[in-house]
């Protein structure tokens, strides 16, 4: 049995690395070689910034978390009826699951439902809408919930419990108006061309690859219904190119001390449905705008 010399082994390893990098770079070039499939302007609401202390401590690069939501049939305790970065949307019914390739028919008996829920997740194409009707409905539900709790607190002025509920509902409304993501997953399919025909506005609708898995929706005193769960969009993060990183270095995430800095970012999606950043523009707060101009966007 022949054994490779150390030099041949090293050469093979280097060659494999070069080939892997060439394939990766070729994929990036192909993704960006044609006109963008879509291009949206997002903000810190949809692109979560890591804490500044973590950014300064790491040397491996900077990535923004893609924050997205789904609207459910039932409202939650906040009254909004939505979940972030995963959930069961109202439109993901048995017919839609069947269209995505799942065996969703005849899931009536207990054994059939269990077999349905054991099916493996599938990669699909997700349609994501920015600041559209799904977000408007969520905002309105949250506002109605805040008004309802405010009225209850006004009718029970001596109750600390009602006052606390009203404050929590009002805080939730403020987050919905000012900081929660406005990017909602509103549809899914297997054919990007057909989805783009259905949602033609490329500045409002993103098409991204994601994962859907079978799920059962349980309701009180009712038979569980077959549905689906959106568990992933892309890899969950958007890489920040080195040329754009400087514009984000001084900004602070909403939950860290002194945080709440705002920015806008242009996100493009290529023909492989892979996203990348092309511009980042920090937004100075109104109190700091006197006599100063906003920083221009950085474009690669």
PDB file of C-alpha atoms in Angstrom:
ATOM      1  CA  UNK A   1       0.000   0.000   0.000  1.00  0.00           C
ATOM      2  CA  UNK A   2       1.478   3.315  -1.070  1.00  0.00           C
ATOM      3  CA  UNK A   3       1.614   6.200   1.360  1.00  0.00           C
ATOM      4  CA  UNK A   4       1.669   9.844   0.374  1.00  0.00           C
ATOM      5  CA  UNK A   5       4.657  11.947   1.280  1.00  0.00           C
ATOM      6  CA  UNK A   6       4.168  14.939   3.532  1.00  0.00           C
ATOM      7  CA  UNK A   7       4.670  17.259   0.555  1.00  0.00           C
ATOM      8  CA  UNK A   8       1.984  15.557  -1.535  1.00  0.00           C
ATOM      9  CA  UNK A   9      -0.444  15.605   1.391  1.00  0.00           C
ATOM     10  CA  UNK A  10       0.211  19.303   1.950  1.00  0.00           C
ATOM     11  CA  UNK A  11      -0.217  20.030  -1.750  1.00  0.00           C
ATOM     12  CA  UNK A  12      -3.506  18.126  -1.873  1.00  0.00           C
ATOM     13  CA  UNK A  13      -4.764  20.019   1.160  1.00  0.00           C
ATOM     14  CA  UNK A  14      -3.866  23.380  -0.353  1.00  0.00           C
ATOM     15  CA  UNK A  15      -5.467  22.387  -3.633  1.00  0.00           C
ATOM     16  CA  UNK A  16      -8.686  21.417  -1.847  1.00  0.00           C
ATOM     17  CA  UNK A  17      -8.773  24.768  -0.055  1.00  0.00           C
ATOM     18  CA  UNK A  18      -8.204  26.666  -3.297  1.00  0.00           C
ATOM     19  CA  UNK A  19     -10.936  24.660  -5.045  1.00  0.00           C
ATOM     20  CA  UNK A  20     -13.394  25.218  -2.201  1.00  0.00           C
ATOM     21  CA  UNK A  21     -12.742  28.960  -2.204  1.00  0.00           C
ATOM     22  CA  UNK A  22     -13.067  29.100  -5.982  1.00  0.00           C
ATOM     23  CA  UNK A  23     -16.448  27.376  -5.849  1.00  0.00           C
ATOM     24  CA  UNK A  24     -17.638  29.719  -3.088  1.00  0.00           C
ATOM     25  CA  UNK A  25     -16.455  32.843  -4.912  1.00  0.00           C
ATOM     26  CA  UNK A  26     -17.970  31.576  -8.127  1.00  0.00           C
ATOM     27  CA  UNK A  27     -21.304  31.166  -6.375  1.00  0.00           C
ATOM     28  CA  UNK A  28     -21.125  34.710  -5.043  1.00  0.00           C
ATOM     29  CA  UNK A  29     -20.273  36.051  -8.503  1.00  0.00           C
ATOM     30  CA  UNK A  30     -23.159  34.152 -10.107  1.00  0.00           C
ATOM     31  CA  UNK A  31     -25.603  35.346  -7.436  1.00  0.00           C
ATOM     32  CA  UNK A  32     -24.704  39.003  -8.066  1.00  0.00           C
ATOM     33  CA  UNK A  33     -23.973  38.905 -11.797  1.00  0.00           C
ATOM     34  CA  UNK A  34     -27.515  39.744 -12.975  1.00  0.00           C
ATOM     35  CA  UNK A  35     -29.943  42.471 -11.939  1.00  0.00           C
ATOM     36  CA  UNK A  36     -30.975  42.076  -8.272  1.00  0.00           C
ATOM     37  CA  UNK A  37     -33.984  39.842  -7.745  1.00  0.00           C
ATOM     38  CA  UNK A  38     -35.088  42.339  -5.103  1.00  0.00           C
ATOM     39  CA  UNK A  39     -33.712  45.359  -3.235  1.00  0.00           C
ATOM     40  CA  UNK A  40     -35.186  46.653   0.020  1.00  0.00           C
ATOM     41  CA  UNK A  41     -34.242  49.390   2.453  1.00  0.00           C
ATOM     42  CA  UNK A  42     -34.348  47.955   5.969  1.00  0.00           C
ATOM     43  CA  UNK A  43     -33.541  49.473   9.345  1.00  0.00           C
ATOM     44  CA  UNK A  44     -32.214  48.450  12.744  1.00  0.00           C
ATOM     45  CA  UNK A  45     -35.703  47.052  13.353  1.00  0.00           C
ATOM     46  CA  UNK A  46     -35.150  44.310  10.774  1.00  0.00           C
ATOM     47  CA  UNK A  47     -31.354  44.027  11.011  1.00  0.00           C
ATOM     48  CA  UNK A  48     -30.351  43.458  14.619  1.00  0.00           C
ATOM     49  CA  UNK A  49     -26.978  44.904  15.620  1.00  0.00           C
ATOM     50  CA  UNK A  50     -24.846  42.895  18.075  1.00  0.00           C
ATOM     51  CA  UNK A  51     -23.706  44.592  21.272  1.00  0.00           C
ATOM     52  CA  UNK A  52     -20.770  46.899  20.648  1.00  0.00           C
ATOM     53  CA  UNK A  53     -18.640  45.201  23.305  1.00  0.00           C
ATOM     54  CA  UNK A  54     -18.971  41.896  21.430  1.00  0.00           C
ATOM     55  CA  UNK A  55     -18.132  43.542  18.110  1.00  0.00           C
ATOM     56  CA  UNK A  56     -14.951  45.085  19.497  1.00  0.00           C
ATOM     57  CA  UNK A  57     -13.905  41.823  21.136  1.00  0.00           C
ATOM     58  CA  UNK A  58     -14.284  39.663  18.021  1.00  0.00           C
ATOM     59  CA  UNK A  59     -12.034  39.864  14.962  1.00  0.00           C
ATOM     60  CA  UNK A  60     -13.980  37.458  12.749  1.00  0.00           C
ATOM     61  CA  UNK A  61     -16.208  40.066  11.118  1.00  0.00           C
ATOM     62  CA  UNK A  62     -19.610  41.577  11.702  1.00  0.00           C
ATOM     63  CA  UNK A  63     -23.022  40.115  10.917  1.00  0.00           C
ATOM     64  CA  UNK A  64     -26.501  41.557  11.468  1.00  0.00           C
ATOM     65  CA  UNK A  65     -29.339  39.350  12.657  1.00  0.00           C
ATOM     66  CA  UNK A  66     -32.263  39.232  10.239  1.00  0.00           C
ATOM     67  CA  UNK A  67     -35.365  39.813  12.374  1.00  0.00           C
ATOM     68  CA  UNK A  68     -38.590  38.561  10.780  1.00  0.00           C
ATOM     69  CA  UNK A  69     -42.038  37.681  12.005  1.00  0.00           C
ATOM     70  CA  UNK A  70     -45.130  35.630  11.259  1.00  0.00           C
ATOM     71  CA  UNK A  71     -48.756  36.516  11.948  1.00  0.00           C
ATOM     72  CA  UNK A  72     -50.863  33.879  13.686  1.00  0.00           C
ATOM     73  CA  UNK A  73     -54.608  33.331  13.787  1.00  0.00           C
ATOM     74  CA  UNK A  74     -54.846  33.810  17.530  1.00  0.00           C
ATOM     75  CA  UNK A  75     -53.630  36.864  19.430  1.00  0.00           C
ATOM     76  CA  UNK A  76     -51.128  36.316  22.234  1.00  0.00           C
ATOM     77  CA  UNK A  77     -50.972  38.041  25.619  1.00  0.00           C
ATOM     78  CA  UNK A  78     -49.722  41.218  23.952  1.00  0.00           C
ATOM     79  CA  UNK A  79     -52.732  41.253  21.658  1.00  0.00           C
ATOM     80  CA  UNK A  80     -50.558  41.339  18.526  1.00  0.00           C
ATOM     81  CA  UNK A  81     -50.868  37.707  17.451  1.00  0.00           C
ATOM     82  CA  UNK A  82     -47.342  37.520  16.013  1.00  0.00           C
ATOM     83  CA  UNK A  83     -44.065  35.769  16.769  1.00  0.00           C
ATOM     84  CA  UNK A  84     -40.467  36.673  15.929  1.00  0.00           C
ATOM     85  CA  UNK A  85     -37.920  34.535  14.046  1.00  0.00           C
ATOM     86  CA  UNK A  86     -40.164  31.481  13.899  1.00  0.00           C
ATOM     87  CA  UNK A  87     -43.799  30.536  14.183  1.00  0.00           C
ATOM     88  CA  UNK A  88     -46.972  29.137  12.683  1.00  0.00           C
ATOM     89  CA  UNK A  89     -48.513  31.656  10.284  1.00  0.00           C
ATOM     90  CA  UNK A  90     -52.251  31.770   9.649  1.00  0.00           C
ATOM     91  CA  UNK A  91     -51.858  30.980   5.931  1.00  0.00           C
ATOM     92  CA  UNK A  92     -49.830  27.767   6.403  1.00  0.00           C
ATOM     93  CA  UNK A  93     -52.850  25.432   6.253  1.00  0.00           C
ATOM     94  CA  UNK A  94     -53.023  21.796   5.013  1.00  0.00           C
ATOM     95  CA  UNK A  95     -53.554  22.892   1.393  1.00  0.00           C
ATOM     96  CA  UNK A  96     -50.443  25.093   1.470  1.00  0.00           C
ATOM     97  CA  UNK A  97     -48.411  22.357   3.171  1.00  0.00           C
ATOM     98  CA  UNK A  98     -49.450  19.918   0.429  1.00  0.00           C
ATOM     99  CA  UNK A  99     -48.368  22.450  -2.206  1.00  0.00           C
ATOM    100  CA  UNK A 100     -44.962  22.583  -0.508  1.00  0.00           C
ATOM    101  CA  UNK A 101     -44.557  18.813  -0.869  1.00  0.00           C
ATOM    102  CA  UNK A 102     -45.777  17.548   2.498  1.00  0.00           C
ATOM    103  CA  UNK A 103     -48.246  14.681   2.862  1.00  0.00           C
ATOM    104  CA  UNK A 104     -50.966  16.760   4.464  1.00  0.00           C
ATOM    105  CA  UNK A 105     -54.127  14.974   3.361  1.00  0.00           C
ATOM    106  CA  UNK A 106     -56.034  12.430   5.464  1.00  0.00           C
ATOM    107  CA  UNK A 107     -54.385  13.660   8.677  1.00  0.00           C
ATOM    108  CA  UNK A 108     -57.540  13.058  10.670  1.00  0.00           C
ATOM    109  CA  UNK A 109     -56.841  10.029  12.843  1.00  0.00           C
ATOM    110  CA  UNK A 110     -54.312  10.138  15.675  1.00  0.00           C
ATOM    111  CA  UNK A 111     -51.878   7.854  13.846  1.00  0.00           C
ATOM    112  CA  UNK A 112     -52.116   9.918  10.650  1.00  0.00           C
ATOM    113  CA  UNK A 113     -51.451  13.127  12.562  1.00  0.00           C
ATOM    114  CA  UNK A 114     -48.388  11.610  14.201  1.00  0.00           C
ATOM    115  CA  UNK A 115     -47.052  10.473  10.814  1.00  0.00           C
ATOM    116  CA  UNK A 116     -47.717  13.925   9.420  1.00  0.00           C
ATOM    117  CA  UNK A 117     -45.805  15.627  12.240  1.00  0.00           C
ATOM    118  CA  UNK A 118     -42.818  13.258  11.808  1.00  0.00           C
ATOM    119  CA  UNK A 119     -42.117  14.358   8.227  1.00  0.00           C
ATOM    120  CA  UNK A 120     -38.745  15.983   7.713  1.00  0.00           C
ATOM    121  CA  UNK A 121     -38.437  19.780   7.264  1.00  0.00           C
ATOM    122  CA  UNK A 122     -38.261  21.077   3.699  1.00  0.00           C
ATOM    123  CA  UNK A 123     -36.430  23.982   2.118  1.00  0.00           C
ATOM    124  CA  UNK A 124     -38.883  26.320   0.400  1.00  0.00           C
ATOM    125  CA  UNK A 125     -38.939  29.860  -0.957  1.00  0.00           C
ATOM    126  CA  UNK A 126     -40.447  32.326   1.489  1.00  0.00           C
ATOM    127  CA  UNK A 127     -42.085  35.633   0.587  1.00  0.00           C
ATOM    128  CA  UNK A 128     -41.259  38.395   3.071  1.00  0.00           C
ATOM    129  CA  UNK A 129     -43.165  41.679   3.072  1.00  0.00           C
ATOM    130  CA  UNK A 130     -41.866  44.923   4.557  1.00  0.00           C
ATOM    131  CA  UNK A 131     -44.305  47.224   6.389  1.00  0.00           C
ATOM    132  CA  UNK A 132     -47.329  45.828   4.591  1.00  0.00           C
ATOM    133  CA  UNK A 133     -50.823  44.736   5.629  1.00  0.00           C
ATOM    134  CA  UNK A 134     -49.520  41.965   7.922  1.00  0.00           C
ATOM    135  CA  UNK A 135     -47.579  44.494   9.992  1.00  0.00           C
ATOM    136  CA  UNK A 136     -50.444  47.016   9.866  1.00  0.00           C
ATOM    137  CA  UNK A 137     -52.858  44.405  11.239  1.00  0.00           C
ATOM    138  CA  UNK A 138     -50.413  43.520  14.006  1.00  0.00           C
ATOM    139  CA  UNK A 139     -49.999  47.199  14.875  1.00  0.00           C
ATOM    140  CA  UNK A 140     -53.758  47.702  14.981  1.00  0.00           C
ATOM    141  CA  UNK A 141     -54.279  44.639  17.205  1.00  0.00           C
ATOM    142  CA  UNK A 142     -51.606  45.916  19.579  1.00  0.00           C
ATOM    143  CA  UNK A 143     -53.193  49.378  19.654  1.00  0.00           C
ATOM    144  CA  UNK A 144     -56.628  47.888  20.367  1.00  0.00           C
ATOM    145  CA  UNK A 145     -55.128  45.815  23.171  1.00  0.00           C
ATOM    146  CA  UNK A 146     -53.504  48.911  24.713  1.00  0.00           C
ATOM    147  CA  UNK A 147     -56.773  50.864  24.507  1.00  0.00           C
ATOM    148  CA  UNK A 148     -58.687  48.003  26.100  1.00  0.00           C
ATOM    149  CA  UNK A 149     -56.287  47.773  29.042  1.00  0.00           C
ATOM    150  CA  UNK A 150     -56.232  51.563  29.425  1.00  0.00           C
ATOM    151  CA  UNK A 151     -60.039  51.594  29.654  1.00  0.00           C
ATOM    152  CA  UNK A 152     -59.967  48.775  32.202  1.00  0.00           C
ATOM    153  CA  UNK A 153     -57.409  50.636  34.307  1.00  0.00           C
ATOM    154  CA  UNK A 154     -59.506  53.812  34.157  1.00  0.00           C
ATOM    155  CA  UNK A 155     -62.539  51.862  35.373  1.00  0.00           C
ATOM    156  CA  UNK A 156     -60.522  50.341  38.245  1.00  0.00           C
ATOM    157  CA  UNK A 157     -58.406  53.253  39.426  1.00  0.00           C
ATOM    158  CA  UNK A 158     -57.557  51.617  42.751  1.00  0.00           C
ATOM    159  CA  UNK A 159     -56.249  48.405  41.205  1.00  0.00           C
ATOM    160  CA  UNK A 160     -52.495  48.101  40.835  1.00  0.00           C
ATOM    161  CA  UNK A 161     -52.983  44.963  38.764  1.00  0.00           C
ATOM    162  CA  UNK A 162     -55.056  46.769  36.138  1.00  0.00           C
ATOM    163  CA  UNK A 163     -52.564  49.648  36.113  1.00  0.00           C
ATOM    164  CA  UNK A 164     -49.641  47.281  35.531  1.00  0.00           C
ATOM    165  CA  UNK A 165     -51.457  45.541  32.690  1.00  0.00           C
ATOM    166  CA  UNK A 166     -52.212  48.887  31.073  1.00  0.00           C
ATOM    167  CA  UNK A 167     -48.556  49.928  31.337  1.00  0.00           C
ATOM    168  CA  UNK A 168     -47.352  46.640  29.827  1.00  0.00           C
ATOM    169  CA  UNK A 169     -49.814  46.952  26.952  1.00  0.00           C
ATOM    170  CA  UNK A 170     -48.756  50.550  26.318  1.00  0.00           C
ATOM    171  CA  UNK A 171     -45.072  49.556  26.379  1.00  0.00           C
ATOM    172  CA  UNK A 172     -45.829  46.804  23.860  1.00  0.00           C
ATOM    173  CA  UNK A 173     -47.564  49.341  21.620  1.00  0.00           C
ATOM    174  CA  UNK A 174     -44.524  51.624  21.796  1.00  0.00           C
ATOM    175  CA  UNK A 175     -42.254  48.731  20.762  1.00  0.00           C
ATOM    176  CA  UNK A 176     -44.580  47.858  17.886  1.00  0.00           C
ATOM    177  CA  UNK A 177     -44.611  51.441  16.676  1.00  0.00           C
ATOM    178  CA  UNK A 178     -40.898  52.144  17.061  1.00  0.00           C
ATOM    179  CA  UNK A 179     -38.684  49.075  17.330  1.00  0.00           C
ATOM    180  CA  UNK A 180     -40.276  45.729  16.397  1.00  0.00           C
ATOM    181  CA  UNK A 181     -39.463  44.305  12.975  1.00  0.00           C
ATOM    182  CA  UNK A 182     -41.890  45.161  10.176  1.00  0.00           C
ATOM    183  CA  UNK A 183     -40.709  42.252   8.010  1.00  0.00           C
ATOM    184  CA  UNK A 184     -43.338  39.471   7.867  1.00  0.00           C
ATOM    185  CA  UNK A 185     -43.318  36.100   6.130  1.00  0.00           C
ATOM    186  CA  UNK A 186     -46.595  36.116   4.194  1.00  0.00           C
ATOM    187  CA  UNK A 187     -46.355  33.207   1.724  1.00  0.00           C
ATOM    188  CA  UNK A 188     -44.234  30.284   0.559  1.00  0.00           C
ATOM    189  CA  UNK A 189     -43.743  28.223  -2.571  1.00  0.00           C
ATOM    190  CA  UNK A 190     -41.335  26.161  -4.609  1.00  0.00           C
ATOM    191  CA  UNK A 191     -41.124  28.263  -7.793  1.00  0.00           C
ATOM    192  CA  UNK A 192     -39.470  31.691  -7.498  1.00  0.00           C
ATOM    193  CA  UNK A 193     -40.814  32.828 -10.874  1.00  0.00           C
ATOM    194  CA  UNK A 194     -44.436  32.136  -9.936  1.00  0.00           C
ATOM    195  CA  UNK A 195     -44.023  33.825  -6.568  1.00  0.00           C
ATOM    196  CA  UNK A 196     -42.497  36.903  -8.181  1.00  0.00           C
ATOM    197  CA  UNK A 197     -45.418  37.107 -10.608  1.00  0.00           C
ATOM    198  CA  UNK A 198     -47.760  37.051  -7.622  1.00  0.00           C
ATOM    199  CA  UNK A 199     -45.705  39.634  -5.696  1.00  0.00           C
ATOM    200  CA  UNK A 200     -44.131  41.877  -8.378  1.00  0.00           C
ATOM    201  CA  UNK A 201     -42.930  44.786  -6.186  1.00  0.00           C
ATOM    202  CA  UNK A 202     -39.215  44.083  -5.764  1.00  0.00           C
ATOM    203  CA  UNK A 203     -38.764  46.987  -3.324  1.00  0.00           C
ATOM    204  CA  UNK A 204     -41.346  45.619  -0.901  1.00  0.00           C
ATOM    205  CA  UNK A 205     -41.247  41.807  -1.200  1.00  0.00           C
ATOM    206  CA  UNK A 206     -38.161  39.686  -0.564  1.00  0.00           C
ATOM    207  CA  UNK A 207     -37.826  36.122  -1.817  1.00  0.00           C
ATOM    208  CA  UNK A 208     -35.479  34.118   0.393  1.00  0.00           C
ATOM    209  CA  UNK A 209     -34.884  30.445   0.965  1.00  0.00           C
ATOM    210  CA  UNK A 210     -36.059  29.090   4.288  1.00  0.00           C
ATOM    211  CA  UNK A 211     -37.253  26.007   6.119  1.00  0.00           C
ATOM    212  CA  UNK A 212     -40.768  24.828   6.927  1.00  0.00           C
ATOM    213  CA  UNK A 213     -41.573  21.819   9.075  1.00  0.00           C
ATOM    214  CA  UNK A 214     -44.890  20.095   9.839  1.00  0.00           C
ATOM    215  CA  UNK A 215     -46.669  21.076  13.010  1.00  0.00           C
ATOM    216  CA  UNK A 216     -49.974  20.444  14.761  1.00  0.00           C
ATOM    217  CA  UNK A 217     -52.011  23.363  16.043  1.00  0.00           C
ATOM    218  CA  UNK A 218     -53.702  22.442  19.310  1.00  0.00           C
ATOM    219  CA  UNK A 219     -56.784  24.237  20.501  1.00  0.00           C
ATOM    220  CA  UNK A 220     -58.731  23.813  23.710  1.00  0.00           C
ATOM    221  CA  UNK A 221     -61.444  21.143  23.372  1.00  0.00           C
ATOM    222  CA  UNK A 222     -60.665  20.711  19.659  1.00  0.00           C
ATOM    223  CA  UNK A 223     -58.872  18.172  17.496  1.00  0.00           C
ATOM    224  CA  UNK A 224     -55.299  19.248  16.618  1.00  0.00           C
ATOM    225  CA  UNK A 225     -55.075  20.672  13.108  1.00  0.00           C
ATOM    226  CA  UNK A 226     -52.219  19.945  10.689  1.00  0.00           C
ATOM    227  CA  UNK A 227     -50.276  23.065   9.847  1.00  0.00           C
ATOM    228  CA  UNK A 228     -46.658  24.161   9.444  1.00  0.00           C
ATOM    229  CA  UNK A 229     -43.929  26.036  11.281  1.00  0.00           C
ATOM    230  CA  UNK A 230     -41.511  28.462   9.622  1.00  0.00           C
ATOM    231  CA  UNK A 231     -38.271  27.737  11.446  1.00  0.00           C
ATOM    232  CA  UNK A 232     -35.533  29.416   9.408  1.00  0.00           C
ATOM    233  CA  UNK A 233     -34.927  32.140   6.840  1.00  0.00           C
ATOM    234  CA  UNK A 234     -31.551  31.954   5.112  1.00  0.00           C
ATOM    235  CA  UNK A 235     -28.861  31.409   7.704  1.00  0.00           C
ATOM    236  CA  UNK A 236     -30.396  34.034  10.009  1.00  0.00           C
ATOM    237  CA  UNK A 237     -27.617  36.590   9.541  1.00  0.00           C
ATOM    238  CA  UNK A 238     -26.484  39.169   6.980  1.00  0.00           C
ATOM    239  CA  UNK A 239     -22.718  39.588   6.627  1.00  0.00           C
ATOM    240  CA  UNK A 240     -21.443  43.169   6.740  1.00  0.00           C
ATOM    241  CA  UNK A 241     -18.680  43.776   4.168  1.00  0.00           C
ATOM    242  CA  UNK A 242     -15.492  45.303   5.517  1.00  0.00           C
ATOM    243  CA  UNK A 243     -16.101  48.506   3.525  1.00  0.00           C
ATOM    244  CA  UNK A 244     -19.404  49.056   5.360  1.00  0.00           C
ATOM    245  CA  UNK A 245     -18.338  48.019   8.847  1.00  0.00           C
ATOM    246  CA  UNK A 246     -16.915  51.391   9.891  1.00  0.00           C
ATOM    247  CA  UNK A 247     -20.335  53.033   9.594  1.00  0.00           C
ATOM    248  CA  UNK A 248     -21.729  50.656  12.241  1.00  0.00           C
ATOM    249  CA  UNK A 249     -18.807  50.523  14.659  1.00  0.00           C
ATOM    250  CA  UNK A 250     -19.926  53.397  16.878  1.00  0.00           C
ATOM    251  CA  UNK A 251     -23.608  52.422  16.985  1.00  0.00           C
ATOM    252  CA  UNK A 252     -25.162  50.670  19.958  1.00  0.00           C
ATOM    253  CA  UNK A 253     -27.843  47.976  19.945  1.00  0.00           C
ATOM    254  CA  UNK A 254     -31.237  48.809  21.496  1.00  0.00           C
ATOM    255  CA  UNK A 255     -30.797  46.736  24.679  1.00  0.00           C
ATOM    256  CA  UNK A 256     -27.264  47.773  25.610  1.00  0.00           C
ATOM    257  CA  UNK A 257     -26.440  50.819  27.787  1.00  0.00           C
ATOM    258  CA  UNK A 258     -26.846  54.006  25.787  1.00  0.00           C
ATOM    259  CA  UNK A 259     -28.299  52.002  22.917  1.00  0.00           C
ATOM    260  CA  UNK A 260     -31.082  52.670  20.478  1.00  0.00           C
ATOM    261  CA  UNK A 261     -29.043  54.054  17.568  1.00  0.00           C
ATOM    262  CA  UNK A 262     -30.785  53.947  14.205  1.00  0.00           C
ATOM    263  CA  UNK A 263     -29.583  53.175  10.698  1.00  0.00           C
ATOM    264  CA  UNK A 264     -30.926  52.260   7.294  1.00  0.00           C
ATOM    265  CA  UNK A 265     -29.424  49.602   5.064  1.00  0.00           C
ATOM    266  CA  UNK A 266     -29.971  48.563   1.465  1.00  0.00           C
ATOM    267  CA  UNK A 267     -30.260  44.804   1.086  1.00  0.00           C
ATOM    268  CA  UNK A 268     -30.117  43.134  -2.304  1.00  0.00           C
ATOM    269  CA  UNK A 269     -31.010  39.553  -3.191  1.00  0.00           C
ATOM    270  CA  UNK A 270     -29.387  37.852  -6.177  1.00  0.00           C
ATOM    271  CA  UNK A 271     -30.487  35.201  -8.633  1.00  0.00           C
ATOM    272  CA  UNK A 272     -29.553  32.437  -6.176  1.00  0.00           C
ATOM    273  CA  UNK A 273     -31.824  34.151  -3.627  1.00  0.00           C
ATOM    274  CA  UNK A 274     -28.822  34.994  -1.447  1.00  0.00           C
ATOM    275  CA  UNK A 275     -28.840  38.459   0.211  1.00  0.00           C
ATOM    276  CA  UNK A 276     -26.012  40.953   0.633  1.00  0.00           C
ATOM    277  CA  UNK A 277     -25.613  44.503   1.928  1.00  0.00           C
ATOM    278  CA  UNK A 278     -24.684  47.301  -0.450  1.00  0.00           C
ATOM    279  CA  UNK A 279     -25.226  50.431   1.688  1.00  0.00           C
ATOM    280  CA  UNK A 280     -25.478  51.433   5.329  1.00  0.00           C
ATOM    281  CA  UNK A 281     -26.536  54.880   6.506  1.00  0.00           C
ATOM    282  CA  UNK A 282     -26.484  55.761  10.228  1.00  0.00           C
ATOM    283  CA  UNK A 283     -29.393  58.017  11.184  1.00  0.00           C
ATOM    284  CA  UNK A 284     -28.609  60.752  13.662  1.00  0.00           C
ATOM    285  CA  UNK A 285     -31.284  61.437  16.235  1.00  0.00           C
ATOM    286  CA  UNK A 286     -33.290  64.627  15.826  1.00  0.00           C
ATOM    287  CA  UNK A 287     -31.675  66.227  18.874  1.00  0.00           C
ATOM    288  CA  UNK A 288     -28.283  65.914  17.211  1.00  0.00           C
ATOM    289  CA  UNK A 289     -29.205  67.266  13.794  1.00  0.00           C
ATOM    290  CA  UNK A 290     -28.897  71.004  14.507  1.00  0.00           C
ATOM    291  CA  UNK A 291     -26.370  72.491  12.122  1.00  0.00           C
ATOM    292  CA  UNK A 292     -25.125  69.058  11.059  1.00  0.00           C
ATOM    293  CA  UNK A 293     -25.664  66.980   7.975  1.00  0.00           C
ATOM    294  CA  UNK A 294     -26.376  63.271   8.105  1.00  0.00           C
ATOM    295  CA  UNK A 295     -23.572  60.971   7.204  1.00  0.00           C
ATOM    296  CA  UNK A 296     -23.732  59.832   3.549  1.00  0.00           C
ATOM    297  CA  UNK A 297     -24.362  56.166   2.807  1.00  0.00           C
ATOM    298  CA  UNK A 298     -21.480  53.801   2.189  1.00  0.00           C
ATOM    299  CA  UNK A 299     -21.897  51.916  -1.068  1.00  0.00           C
ATOM    300  CA  UNK A 300     -19.793  49.023  -2.272  1.00  0.00           C
TER     301      UNK A 300
END
